[in-house]
Amino acid sequence: MTRLEVSDLKAYYFTSRGVVKAVDGVTFRASESIGIAGESGSGKSTLGLSIMRMLQPPGRVVSGSIVLDGMDILAMSEHEFNTRVRWKRVSMVFQAAMNALDPVYRVEEQMEELLRYHAYGAGDARELMSSAVRQVGLDEGVLRRYPHELSGGMKQRVVIAMALLLRPSLLIADEPTTALDVLVQAQIINMLKGLKDAGLMLMLITHDLSIIAEIADRIGIMYAGQMVEFGSTDQVYREPKHPYTQALLASIPRMKGEKRLTYIKGSPIDLLNIPRGCRFYARCPYAMDVCRDDPPAVDVGDGYVRCWLYAKH
Ligand code: SF4
């Protein structure tokens, strides 16, 4: 059963300099954990915030649909979404959230605030808090502590526990391991894997392809506001189709073999001024005349690729 279906989603920022098309026609469906990868500014975080309906002005979802567990969440009133979906069905760990923990309140006080908002009584709140911290591998003693008494890894577990408080079925995690040292990163990745194995659907937003390889069943590659390739993680890593995906994977350091690392020449296009045709055109080694027209999304394997190389033309 498809748990998350995003169709032709467009989310723009209406700035004084013009319209930034941060997410521009993104489509995918997933029933398992998914990773969203791409360079900074490719629209990954805007996609996550759109699903949470937390895009702040001047940003807003312009069109498209998001269906989560059969519910058309963009069609809901704010009140309905707030009471039925946000934090309860879908929750998010924001980028650098651990730095946003309030230093003057104990962990439990920060969690209680959210639970009070959702009208949980003291007894239920205690049970939900205890179960959330245990889920992320912490003991209940952490609830009595202040943020400054916690290590970076513990803080990150606490913010993940806060996102899990109301037992969502989908957890969006935006760069969940950035700013942590390598050993702690590995612990957080293992913990996330454990949550996934226990039935939680994860949507990992990261520029780090190795995390997606470890955890996600499906992967979407974003470039300049579009999803240029989507498929099973295995398929995309084994046989990347889109020239951007190929370049992204070729830029990951590997322990074995003598393959030289490559980098992607040039820089991403200006989202305020999107040229006609393929958005990767200026950086693509395979660019052809036809690429000056918008490439179609072509079905390949169990996903798609947005590139003229695979289209019949
Ligand atoms: Fe390269 Fe053309 Fe494919 Fe774009 S559509 S990625 S320019 S081959």
PDB file of C-alpha atoms and ligand atoms in Angstrom:
ATOM      1  CA  MET A   1       0.000   0.000   0.000  1.00  0.00           C
ATOM      2  CA  THR A   2       1.292   3.466  -0.903  1.00  0.00           C
ATOM      3  CA  ARG A   3       1.762   5.432   2.307  1.00  0.00           C
ATOM      4  CA  LEU A   4       2.986   8.694   0.841  1.00  0.00           C
ATOM      5  CA  GLU A   5       2.039   9.999  -2.588  1.00  0.00           C
ATOM      6  CA  VAL A   6       3.263  13.381  -3.787  1.00  0.00           C
ATOM      7  CA  SER A   7       1.909  14.548  -7.146  1.00  0.00           C
ATOM      8  CA  ASP A   8       3.200  17.454  -9.210  1.00  0.00           C
ATOM      9  CA  LEU A   9       3.980  19.442  -6.059  1.00  0.00           C
ATOM     10  CA  LYS A  10       5.024  23.043  -6.526  1.00  0.00           C
ATOM     11  CA  ALA A  11       6.246  25.128  -3.590  1.00  0.00           C
ATOM     12  CA  TYR A  12       7.586  28.584  -4.334  1.00  0.00           C
ATOM     13  CA  TYR A  13       9.074  31.492  -2.391  1.00  0.00           C
ATOM     14  CA  PHE A  14       7.664  34.846  -3.429  1.00  0.00           C
ATOM     15  CA  THR A  15      10.620  37.118  -2.689  1.00  0.00           C
ATOM     16  CA  SER A  16      11.174  40.781  -3.512  1.00  0.00           C
ATOM     17  CA  ARG A  17      13.660  39.641  -6.174  1.00  0.00           C
ATOM     18  CA  GLY A  18      11.185  37.318  -7.850  1.00  0.00           C
ATOM     19  CA  VAL A  19       9.667  33.845  -7.517  1.00  0.00           C
ATOM     20  CA  VAL A  20      12.052  31.098  -6.354  1.00  0.00           C
ATOM     21  CA  LYS A  21      10.708  27.793  -7.624  1.00  0.00           C
ATOM     22  CA  ALA A  22      12.229  25.675  -4.861  1.00  0.00           C
ATOM     23  CA  VAL A  23      10.025  22.631  -5.519  1.00  0.00           C
ATOM     24  CA  ASP A  24       8.752  22.613  -9.051  1.00  0.00           C
ATOM     25  CA  GLY A  25       6.612  19.681 -10.060  1.00  0.00           C
ATOM     26  CA  VAL A  26       7.829  16.894  -7.775  1.00  0.00           C
ATOM     27  CA  THR A  27       6.105  13.522  -8.047  1.00  0.00           C
ATOM     28  CA  PHE A  28       6.788  10.247  -6.238  1.00  0.00           C
ATOM     29  CA  ARG A  29       5.063   7.583  -4.237  1.00  0.00           C
ATOM     30  CA  ALA A  30       6.492   5.425  -1.485  1.00  0.00           C
ATOM     31  CA  SER A  31       5.347   2.749   0.890  1.00  0.00           C
ATOM     32  CA  GLU A  32       8.714   2.259   2.532  1.00  0.00           C
ATOM     33  CA  SER A  33      11.470   4.469   3.888  1.00  0.00           C
ATOM     34  CA  ILE A  34      12.806   6.961   1.408  1.00  0.00           C
ATOM     35  CA  GLY A  35      15.883   9.141   1.096  1.00  0.00           C
ATOM     36  CA  ILE A  36      15.878  12.510  -0.638  1.00  0.00           C
ATOM     37  CA  ALA A  37      19.315  13.561  -1.856  1.00  0.00           C
ATOM     38  CA  GLY A  38      20.734  16.523  -3.735  1.00  0.00           C
ATOM     39  CA  GLU A  39      22.919  19.580  -3.367  1.00  0.00           C
ATOM     40  CA  SER A  40      22.079  22.471  -1.043  1.00  0.00           C
ATOM     41  CA  GLY A  41      19.303  24.544  -2.545  1.00  0.00           C
ATOM     42  CA  SER A  42      17.884  21.662  -4.587  1.00  0.00           C
ATOM     43  CA  GLY A  43      14.548  21.861  -2.764  1.00  0.00           C
ATOM     44  CA  LYS A  44      14.920  18.921  -0.346  1.00  0.00           C
ATOM     45  CA  SER A  45      14.062  20.791   2.843  1.00  0.00           C
ATOM     46  CA  THR A  46      11.238  22.713   1.162  1.00  0.00           C
ATOM     47  CA  LEU A  47       9.751  19.362   0.168  1.00  0.00           C
ATOM     48  CA  GLY A  48       9.864  18.164   3.804  1.00  0.00           C
ATOM     49  CA  LEU A  49       8.389  21.404   5.125  1.00  0.00           C
ATOM     50  CA  SER A  50       5.617  21.218   2.518  1.00  0.00           C
ATOM     51  CA  ILE A  51       4.623  17.758   3.764  1.00  0.00           C
ATOM     52  CA  MET A  52       4.525  19.167   7.314  1.00  0.00           C
ATOM     53  CA  ARG A  53       2.602  22.193   6.020  1.00  0.00           C
ATOM     54  CA  MET A  54       5.161  24.333   7.790  1.00  0.00           C
ATOM     55  CA  LEU A  55       6.492  26.433   4.943  1.00  0.00           C
ATOM     56  CA  GLN A  56       6.808  29.977   6.208  1.00  0.00           C
ATOM     57  CA  PRO A  57       6.047  33.103   4.132  1.00  0.00           C
ATOM     58  CA  PRO A  58       7.219  34.134   1.623  1.00  0.00           C
ATOM     59  CA  GLY A  59       7.088  30.412   0.827  1.00  0.00           C
ATOM     60  CA  ARG A  60       3.902  28.521   0.078  1.00  0.00           C
ATOM     61  CA  VAL A  61       2.650  25.444  -1.717  1.00  0.00           C
ATOM     62  CA  VAL A  62       1.276  26.635  -5.024  1.00  0.00           C
ATOM     63  CA  SER A  63      -0.249  23.451  -6.421  1.00  0.00           C
ATOM     64  CA  GLY A  64      -0.112  19.669  -6.438  1.00  0.00           C
ATOM     65  CA  SER A  65      -1.215  17.127  -3.871  1.00  0.00           C
ATOM     66  CA  ILE A  66       0.215  15.178  -0.956  1.00  0.00           C
ATOM     67  CA  VAL A  67      -1.639  12.066   0.159  1.00  0.00           C
ATOM     68  CA  LEU A  68      -0.488  10.467   3.394  1.00  0.00           C
ATOM     69  CA  ASP A  69      -2.066   7.213   4.563  1.00  0.00           C
ATOM     70  CA  GLY A  70      -4.983   7.897   2.221  1.00  0.00           C
ATOM     71  CA  MET A  71      -5.550  11.472   3.465  1.00  0.00           C
ATOM     72  CA  ASP A  72      -5.270  14.403   1.070  1.00  0.00           C
ATOM     73  CA  ILE A  73      -3.400  16.600   3.518  1.00  0.00           C
ATOM     74  CA  LEU A  74      -3.231  19.784   1.444  1.00  0.00           C
ATOM     75  CA  ALA A  75      -7.017  19.766   1.142  1.00  0.00           C
ATOM     76  CA  MET A  76      -7.484  19.741   4.947  1.00  0.00           C
ATOM     77  CA  SER A  77      -8.219  22.829   6.988  1.00  0.00           C
ATOM     78  CA  GLU A  78      -5.364  24.000   9.194  1.00  0.00           C
ATOM     79  CA  HIS A  79      -7.353  22.918  12.269  1.00  0.00           C
ATOM     80  CA  GLU A  80      -7.964  19.412  10.935  1.00  0.00           C
ATOM     81  CA  PHE A  81      -4.343  18.997   9.878  1.00  0.00           C
ATOM     82  CA  ASN A  82      -3.158  20.215  13.258  1.00  0.00           C
ATOM     83  CA  THR A  83      -5.376  17.916  15.293  1.00  0.00           C
ATOM     84  CA  ARG A  84      -5.228  14.792  13.123  1.00  0.00           C
ATOM     85  CA  VAL A  85      -1.955  14.784  11.220  1.00  0.00           C
ATOM     86  CA  ARG A  86       0.892  17.091  12.269  1.00  0.00           C
ATOM     87  CA  TRP A  87       3.070  15.296  14.890  1.00  0.00           C
ATOM     88  CA  LYS A  88       0.515  12.462  15.099  1.00  0.00           C
ATOM     89  CA  ARG A  89       0.840  11.011  11.595  1.00  0.00           C
ATOM     90  CA  VAL A  90       3.834  12.889  10.272  1.00  0.00           C
ATOM     91  CA  SER A  91       6.561  14.488  12.264  1.00  0.00           C
ATOM     92  CA  MET A  92       9.829  16.176  11.436  1.00  0.00           C
ATOM     93  CA  VAL A  93      13.280  16.596  12.924  1.00  0.00           C
ATOM     94  CA  PHE A  94      14.428  19.925  11.567  1.00  0.00           C
ATOM     95  CA  GLN A  95      17.909  20.742  10.435  1.00  0.00           C
ATOM     96  CA  ALA A  96      20.095  21.713  13.424  1.00  0.00           C
ATOM     97  CA  ALA A  97      17.116  21.146  15.752  1.00  0.00           C
ATOM     98  CA  MET A  98      19.359  20.045  18.609  1.00  0.00           C
ATOM     99  CA  ASN A  99      20.740  23.577  18.797  1.00  0.00           C
ATOM    100  CA  ALA A 100      17.195  24.876  19.219  1.00  0.00           C
ATOM    101  CA  LEU A 101      16.549  23.050  22.518  1.00  0.00           C
ATOM    102  CA  ASP A 102      15.710  25.693  25.098  1.00  0.00           C
ATOM    103  CA  PRO A 103      18.653  25.863  27.531  1.00  0.00           C
ATOM    104  CA  VAL A 104      16.568  26.965  30.519  1.00  0.00           C
ATOM    105  CA  TYR A 105      14.079  24.101  30.496  1.00  0.00           C
ATOM    106  CA  ARG A 106      14.571  20.441  31.347  1.00  0.00           C
ATOM    107  CA  VAL A 107      13.924  17.953  28.534  1.00  0.00           C
ATOM    108  CA  GLU A 108      10.628  16.869  30.116  1.00  0.00           C
ATOM    109  CA  GLU A 109       9.357  20.444  30.314  1.00  0.00           C
ATOM    110  CA  GLN A 110      10.015  20.917  26.609  1.00  0.00           C
ATOM    111  CA  MET A 111       8.187  17.695  25.798  1.00  0.00           C
ATOM    112  CA  GLU A 112       5.279  18.490  28.130  1.00  0.00           C
ATOM    113  CA  GLU A 113       4.627  21.715  26.274  1.00  0.00           C
ATOM    114  CA  LEU A 114       3.865  19.819  23.059  1.00  0.00           C
ATOM    115  CA  LEU A 115       1.771  17.234  24.910  1.00  0.00           C
ATOM    116  CA  ARG A 116      -0.219  19.900  26.751  1.00  0.00           C
ATOM    117  CA  TYR A 117      -0.960  21.551  23.411  1.00  0.00           C
ATOM    118  CA  HIS A 118      -2.432  18.250  22.256  1.00  0.00           C
ATOM    119  CA  ALA A 119      -4.436  17.991  25.499  1.00  0.00           C
ATOM    120  CA  TYR A 120      -2.694  15.003  27.047  1.00  0.00           C
ATOM    121  CA  GLY A 121      -3.092  14.641  30.806  1.00  0.00           C
ATOM    122  CA  ALA A 122      -0.112  14.180  33.137  1.00  0.00           C
ATOM    123  CA  GLY A 123      -0.357  10.359  33.272  1.00  0.00           C
ATOM    124  CA  ASP A 124      -0.494   9.844  29.512  1.00  0.00           C
ATOM    125  CA  ALA A 125       2.205  12.469  29.005  1.00  0.00           C
ATOM    126  CA  ARG A 126       4.599  10.620  31.325  1.00  0.00           C
ATOM    127  CA  GLU A 127       4.014   7.359  29.494  1.00  0.00           C
ATOM    128  CA  LEU A 128       4.480   8.946  26.053  1.00  0.00           C
ATOM    129  CA  MET A 129       7.690  10.707  27.130  1.00  0.00           C
ATOM    130  CA  SER A 130       9.168   7.554  28.672  1.00  0.00           C
ATOM    131  CA  SER A 131       8.360   5.459  25.648  1.00  0.00           C
ATOM    132  CA  ALA A 132       9.772   8.075  23.214  1.00  0.00           C
ATOM    133  CA  VAL A 133      13.123   8.354  24.996  1.00  0.00           C
ATOM    134  CA  ARG A 134      13.411   4.569  25.253  1.00  0.00           C
ATOM    135  CA  GLN A 135      12.702   4.301  21.519  1.00  0.00           C
ATOM    136  CA  VAL A 136      15.786   6.376  20.795  1.00  0.00           C
ATOM    137  CA  GLY A 137      17.972   4.385  23.177  1.00  0.00           C
ATOM    138  CA  LEU A 138      18.032   6.797  26.137  1.00  0.00           C
ATOM    139  CA  ASP A 139      16.983   6.057  29.679  1.00  0.00           C
ATOM    140  CA  GLU A 140      14.253   8.001  31.392  1.00  0.00           C
ATOM    141  CA  GLY A 141      16.754   9.912  33.538  1.00  0.00           C
ATOM    142  CA  VAL A 142      17.396  12.127  30.523  1.00  0.00           C
ATOM    143  CA  LEU A 143      13.974  13.704  31.000  1.00  0.00           C
ATOM    144  CA  ARG A 144      15.179  15.485  34.159  1.00  0.00           C
ATOM    145  CA  ARG A 145      18.256  16.931  32.517  1.00  0.00           C
ATOM    146  CA  TYR A 146      18.939  20.303  30.929  1.00  0.00           C
ATOM    147  CA  PRO A 147      20.254  20.491  27.343  1.00  0.00           C
ATOM    148  CA  HIS A 148      23.713  21.666  28.480  1.00  0.00           C
ATOM    149  CA  GLU A 149      24.085  18.405  30.441  1.00  0.00           C
ATOM    150  CA  LEU A 150      23.757  16.344  27.252  1.00  0.00           C
ATOM    151  CA  SER A 151      26.320  15.381  24.616  1.00  0.00           C
ATOM    152  CA  GLY A 152      25.658  16.204  20.945  1.00  0.00           C
ATOM    153  CA  GLY A 153      24.521  12.638  20.271  1.00  0.00           C
ATOM    154  CA  MET A 154      22.142  12.678  23.259  1.00  0.00           C
ATOM    155  CA  LYS A 155      20.677  16.013  22.172  1.00  0.00           C
ATOM    156  CA  GLN A 156      20.036  14.641  18.710  1.00  0.00           C
ATOM    157  CA  ARG A 157      18.322  11.593  20.242  1.00  0.00           C
ATOM    158  CA  VAL A 158      16.217  13.911  22.397  1.00  0.00           C
ATOM    159  CA  VAL A 159      14.992  15.934  19.397  1.00  0.00           C
ATOM    160  CA  ILE A 160      14.179  12.690  17.577  1.00  0.00           C
ATOM    161  CA  ALA A 161      12.307  11.484  20.689  1.00  0.00           C
ATOM    162  CA  MET A 162      10.351  14.765  20.709  1.00  0.00           C
ATOM    163  CA  ALA A 163       9.342  14.129  17.108  1.00  0.00           C
ATOM    164  CA  LEU A 164       8.217  10.617  18.076  1.00  0.00           C
ATOM    165  CA  LEU A 165       6.170  11.679  21.115  1.00  0.00           C
ATOM    166  CA  LEU A 166       2.777  11.410  19.441  1.00  0.00           C
ATOM    167  CA  ARG A 167       3.715   8.166  17.676  1.00  0.00           C
ATOM    168  CA  PRO A 168       3.697   9.303  14.026  1.00  0.00           C
ATOM    169  CA  SER A 169       3.821   6.750  11.215  1.00  0.00           C
ATOM    170  CA  LEU A 170       6.143   8.932   9.084  1.00  0.00           C
ATOM    171  CA  LEU A 171       9.209  10.712  10.440  1.00  0.00           C
ATOM    172  CA  ILE A 172      10.945  13.241   8.217  1.00  0.00           C
ATOM    173  CA  ALA A 173      14.541  13.830   9.303  1.00  0.00           C
ATOM    174  CA  ASP A 174      16.400  16.742   7.718  1.00  0.00           C
ATOM    175  CA  GLU A 175      20.182  16.209   7.844  1.00  0.00           C
ATOM    176  CA  PRO A 176      19.898  14.109  11.028  1.00  0.00           C
ATOM    177  CA  THR A 177      23.629  13.473  11.389  1.00  0.00           C
ATOM    178  CA  THR A 178      25.170  16.746  10.258  1.00  0.00           C
ATOM    179  CA  ALA A 179      27.352  18.413  12.908  1.00  0.00           C
ATOM    180  CA  LEU A 180      27.913  15.135  14.766  1.00  0.00           C
ATOM    181  CA  ASP A 181      31.264  13.405  14.892  1.00  0.00           C
ATOM    182  CA  VAL A 182      31.687  10.214  12.889  1.00  0.00           C
ATOM    183  CA  LEU A 183      31.200   7.742  15.735  1.00  0.00           C
ATOM    184  CA  VAL A 184      28.067   9.486  16.957  1.00  0.00           C
ATOM    185  CA  GLN A 185      26.789   9.646  13.378  1.00  0.00           C
ATOM    186  CA  ALA A 186      27.090   5.870  13.180  1.00  0.00           C
ATOM    187  CA  GLN A 187      25.130   5.480  16.438  1.00  0.00           C
ATOM    188  CA  ILE A 188      22.345   7.765  15.185  1.00  0.00           C
ATOM    189  CA  ILE A 189      22.198   5.898  11.861  1.00  0.00           C
ATOM    190  CA  ASN A 190      21.898   2.579  13.708  1.00  0.00           C
ATOM    191  CA  MET A 191      19.203   4.008  15.938  1.00  0.00           C
ATOM    192  CA  LEU A 192      17.239   5.268  12.910  1.00  0.00           C
ATOM    193  CA  LYS A 193      17.615   1.840  11.323  1.00  0.00           C
ATOM    194  CA  GLY A 194      16.159   0.313  14.476  1.00  0.00           C
ATOM    195  CA  LEU A 195      13.163   2.662  14.298  1.00  0.00           C
ATOM    196  CA  LYS A 196      12.635   1.710  10.671  1.00  0.00           C
ATOM    197  CA  ASP A 197      12.847  -1.996  11.496  1.00  0.00           C
ATOM    198  CA  ALA A 198      10.215  -1.410  14.178  1.00  0.00           C
ATOM    199  CA  GLY A 199       7.795  -0.175  11.471  1.00  0.00           C
ATOM    200  CA  LEU A 200       8.373   3.596  11.309  1.00  0.00           C
ATOM    201  CA  MET A 201       8.490   5.046   7.793  1.00  0.00           C
ATOM    202  CA  LEU A 202      11.432   7.417   7.469  1.00  0.00           C
ATOM    203  CA  MET A 203      11.999  10.172   4.970  1.00  0.00           C
ATOM    204  CA  LEU A 204      15.643  11.165   5.208  1.00  0.00           C
ATOM    205  CA  ILE A 205      16.650  14.450   3.684  1.00  0.00           C
ATOM    206  CA  THR A 206      20.394  14.619   3.297  1.00  0.00           C
ATOM    207  CA  HIS A 207      23.261  15.464   1.020  1.00  0.00           C
ATOM    208  CA  ASP A 208      25.034  12.373   2.425  1.00  0.00           C
ATOM    209  CA  LEU A 209      24.318   9.479   0.082  1.00  0.00           C
ATOM    210  CA  SER A 210      25.943   6.942   2.407  1.00  0.00           C
ATOM    211  CA  ILE A 211      23.211   7.457   5.030  1.00  0.00           C
ATOM    212  CA  ILE A 212      20.531   6.821   2.434  1.00  0.00           C
ATOM    213  CA  ALA A 213      22.330   3.682   1.284  1.00  0.00           C
ATOM    214  CA  GLU A 214      22.304   2.420   4.886  1.00  0.00           C
ATOM    215  CA  ILE A 215      18.681   3.106   5.671  1.00  0.00           C
ATOM    216  CA  ALA A 216      16.352   3.968   2.801  1.00  0.00           C
ATOM    217  CA  ASP A 217      14.553   1.502   0.534  1.00  0.00           C
ATOM    218  CA  ARG A 218      13.848   4.138  -2.088  1.00  0.00           C
ATOM    219  CA  ILE A 219      15.692   7.228  -3.149  1.00  0.00           C
ATOM    220  CA  GLY A 220      14.751  10.451  -4.903  1.00  0.00           C
ATOM    221  CA  ILE A 221      17.481  12.640  -6.378  1.00  0.00           C
ATOM    222  CA  MET A 222      16.640  16.327  -6.491  1.00  0.00           C
ATOM    223  CA  TYR A 223      18.215  18.899  -8.739  1.00  0.00           C
ATOM    224  CA  ALA A 224      17.174  22.545  -9.011  1.00  0.00           C
ATOM    225  CA  GLY A 225      13.690  21.970  -7.621  1.00  0.00           C
ATOM    226  CA  GLN A 226      12.893  18.824  -9.574  1.00  0.00           C
ATOM    227  CA  MET A 227      13.172  15.135  -8.800  1.00  0.00           C
ATOM    228  CA  VAL A 228      15.403  13.964 -11.622  1.00  0.00           C
ATOM    229  CA  GLU A 229      15.565  10.301 -10.643  1.00  0.00           C
ATOM    230  CA  PHE A 230      13.512   8.084  -8.379  1.00  0.00           C
ATOM    231  CA  GLY A 231      13.703   4.368  -7.720  1.00  0.00           C
ATOM    232  CA  SER A 232      14.757   1.650  -5.322  1.00  0.00           C
ATOM    233  CA  THR A 233      17.979   2.534  -3.550  1.00  0.00           C
ATOM    234  CA  ASP A 234      19.526  -0.653  -4.833  1.00  0.00           C
ATOM    235  CA  GLN A 235      18.651   0.123  -8.454  1.00  0.00           C
ATOM    236  CA  VAL A 236      19.776   3.746  -8.332  1.00  0.00           C
ATOM    237  CA  TYR A 237      23.102   2.974  -6.615  1.00  0.00           C
ATOM    238  CA  ARG A 238      23.837  -0.019  -8.834  1.00  0.00           C
ATOM    239  CA  GLU A 239      22.849   1.592 -12.094  1.00  0.00           C
ATOM    240  CA  PRO A 240      22.313   5.350 -11.803  1.00  0.00           C
ATOM    241  CA  LYS A 241      20.593   6.660 -14.905  1.00  0.00           C
ATOM    242  CA  HIS A 242      20.508  10.444 -14.707  1.00  0.00           C
ATOM    243  CA  PRO A 243      23.857  12.102 -15.502  1.00  0.00           C
ATOM    244  CA  TYR A 244      23.511  14.139 -12.296  1.00  0.00           C
ATOM    245  CA  THR A 245      22.963  11.009 -10.189  1.00  0.00           C
ATOM    246  CA  GLN A 246      25.954   9.402 -11.897  1.00  0.00           C
ATOM    247  CA  ALA A 247      28.110  12.409 -11.080  1.00  0.00           C
ATOM    248  CA  LEU A 248      26.840  12.551  -7.501  1.00  0.00           C
ATOM    249  CA  LEU A 249      27.690   8.887  -6.916  1.00  0.00           C
ATOM    250  CA  ALA A 250      31.082   9.261  -8.597  1.00  0.00           C
ATOM    251  CA  SER A 251      31.930  12.000  -6.131  1.00  0.00           C
ATOM    252  CA  ILE A 252      31.650   9.698  -3.079  1.00  0.00           C
ATOM    253  CA  PRO A 253      35.032   8.524  -1.735  1.00  0.00           C
ATOM    254  CA  ARG A 254      35.409   4.723  -1.767  1.00  0.00           C
ATOM    255  CA  MET A 255      37.790   2.627   0.298  1.00  0.00           C
ATOM    256  CA  LYS A 256      38.397   0.010  -2.384  1.00  0.00           C
ATOM    257  CA  GLY A 257      39.627   0.391  -5.954  1.00  0.00           C
ATOM    258  CA  GLU A 258      41.633   3.085  -7.608  1.00  0.00           C
ATOM    259  CA  LYS A 259      38.809   5.045  -9.116  1.00  0.00           C
ATOM    260  CA  ARG A 260      39.520   8.758  -9.104  1.00  0.00           C
ATOM    261  CA  LEU A 261      36.999  11.003  -7.443  1.00  0.00           C
ATOM    262  CA  THR A 262      35.168  13.321  -9.766  1.00  0.00           C
ATOM    263  CA  TYR A 263      33.326  16.506  -9.079  1.00  0.00           C
ATOM    264  CA  ILE A 264      30.459  18.213 -10.838  1.00  0.00           C
ATOM    265  CA  LYS A 265      31.670  21.149 -12.865  1.00  0.00           C
ATOM    266  CA  GLY A 266      29.795  24.435 -12.844  1.00  0.00           C
ATOM    267  CA  SER A 267      27.136  25.519 -10.429  1.00  0.00           C
ATOM    268  CA  PRO A 268      23.389  24.952 -10.134  1.00  0.00           C
ATOM    269  CA  ILE A 269      21.069  27.273 -12.030  1.00  0.00           C
ATOM    270  CA  ASP A 270      19.509  30.339 -10.468  1.00  0.00           C
ATOM    271  CA  LEU A 271      16.030  29.299  -9.321  1.00  0.00           C
ATOM    272  CA  LEU A 272      14.871  32.872  -9.831  1.00  0.00           C
ATOM    273  CA  ASN A 273      15.653  32.595 -13.472  1.00  0.00           C
ATOM    274  CA  ILE A 274      15.114  29.061 -14.716  1.00  0.00           C
ATOM    275  CA  PRO A 275      16.128  28.516 -18.335  1.00  0.00           C
ATOM    276  CA  ARG A 276      13.988  26.486 -20.693  1.00  0.00           C
ATOM    277  CA  GLY A 277      14.814  22.811 -21.056  1.00  0.00           C
ATOM    278  CA  CYS A 278      16.809  20.491 -18.823  1.00  0.00           C
ATOM    279  CA  ARG A 279      18.047  22.216 -15.684  1.00  0.00           C
ATOM    280  CA  PHE A 280      21.269  20.199 -15.749  1.00  0.00           C
ATOM    281  CA  TYR A 281      22.038  21.183 -19.345  1.00  0.00           C
ATOM    282  CA  ALA A 282      24.976  23.497 -18.659  1.00  0.00           C
ATOM    283  CA  ARG A 283      26.763  20.881 -16.526  1.00  0.00           C
ATOM    284  CA  CYS A 284      25.829  17.722 -18.397  1.00  0.00           C
ATOM    285  CA  PRO A 285      28.474  15.880 -20.435  1.00  0.00           C
ATOM    286  CA  TYR A 286      25.753  14.296 -22.598  1.00  0.00           C
ATOM    287  CA  ALA A 287      23.754  17.443 -23.411  1.00  0.00           C
ATOM    288  CA  MET A 288      22.077  17.324 -26.829  1.00  0.00           C
ATOM    289  CA  ASP A 289      19.971  19.781 -28.823  1.00  0.00           C
ATOM    290  CA  VAL A 290      16.751  18.142 -27.668  1.00  0.00           C
ATOM    291  CA  CYS A 291      17.740  18.884 -24.063  1.00  0.00           C
ATOM    292  CA  ARG A 292      16.780  22.511 -24.680  1.00  0.00           C
ATOM    293  CA  ASP A 293      13.196  21.253 -24.251  1.00  0.00           C
ATOM    294  CA  ASP A 294      11.954  20.082 -20.854  1.00  0.00           C
ATOM    295  CA  PRO A 295      12.878  16.404 -20.444  1.00  0.00           C
ATOM    296  CA  PRO A 296      10.012  14.000 -19.731  1.00  0.00           C
ATOM    297  CA  ALA A 297       9.929  11.660 -16.742  1.00  0.00           C
ATOM    298  CA  VAL A 298      10.653   8.265 -18.300  1.00  0.00           C
ATOM    299  CA  ASP A 299       9.704   5.063 -16.469  1.00  0.00           C
ATOM    300  CA  VAL A 300      12.747   2.913 -15.746  1.00  0.00           C
ATOM    301  CA  GLY A 301      12.714  -0.221 -13.593  1.00  0.00           C
ATOM    302  CA  ASP A 302      10.627   0.564 -10.535  1.00  0.00           C
ATOM    303  CA  GLY A 303      11.008   4.326 -10.803  1.00  0.00           C
ATOM    304  CA  TYR A 304      11.685   7.075 -13.303  1.00  0.00           C
ATOM    305  CA  VAL A 305      14.369   9.327 -14.686  1.00  0.00           C
ATOM    306  CA  ARG A 306      13.855  12.834 -16.034  1.00  0.00           C
ATOM    307  CA  CYS A 307      16.276  12.849 -18.956  1.00  0.00           C
ATOM    308  CA  TRP A 308      16.129  12.845 -22.756  1.00  0.00           C
ATOM    309  CA  LEU A 309      18.746  10.069 -22.944  1.00  0.00           C
ATOM    310  CA  TYR A 310      16.040   7.557 -22.026  1.00  0.00           C
ATOM    311  CA  ALA A 311      13.130   9.000 -23.974  1.00  0.00           C
ATOM    312  CA  LYS A 312      12.035   7.987 -27.437  1.00  0.00           C
ATOM    313  CA  HIS A 313      12.372  11.081 -29.575  1.00  0.00           C
TER     314      HIS A 313
HETATM  315 FE1  SF4 B   1      21.896  15.765 -19.823  1.00  0.00          FE
HETATM  316 FE2  SF4 B   1      20.016  16.104 -21.660  1.00  0.00          FE
HETATM  317 FE3  SF4 B   1      19.668  14.299 -19.775  1.00  0.00          FE
HETATM  318 FE4  SF4 B   1      19.582  16.880 -19.205  1.00  0.00          FE
HETATM  319  S1  SF4 B   1      18.158  15.762 -20.500  1.00  0.00           S
HETATM  320  S2  SF4 B   1      20.613  15.321 -18.056  1.00  0.00           S
HETATM  321  S3  SF4 B   1      21.135  17.717 -20.566  1.00  0.00           S
HETATM  322  S4  SF4 B   1      21.239  14.279 -21.361  1.00  0.00           S
END
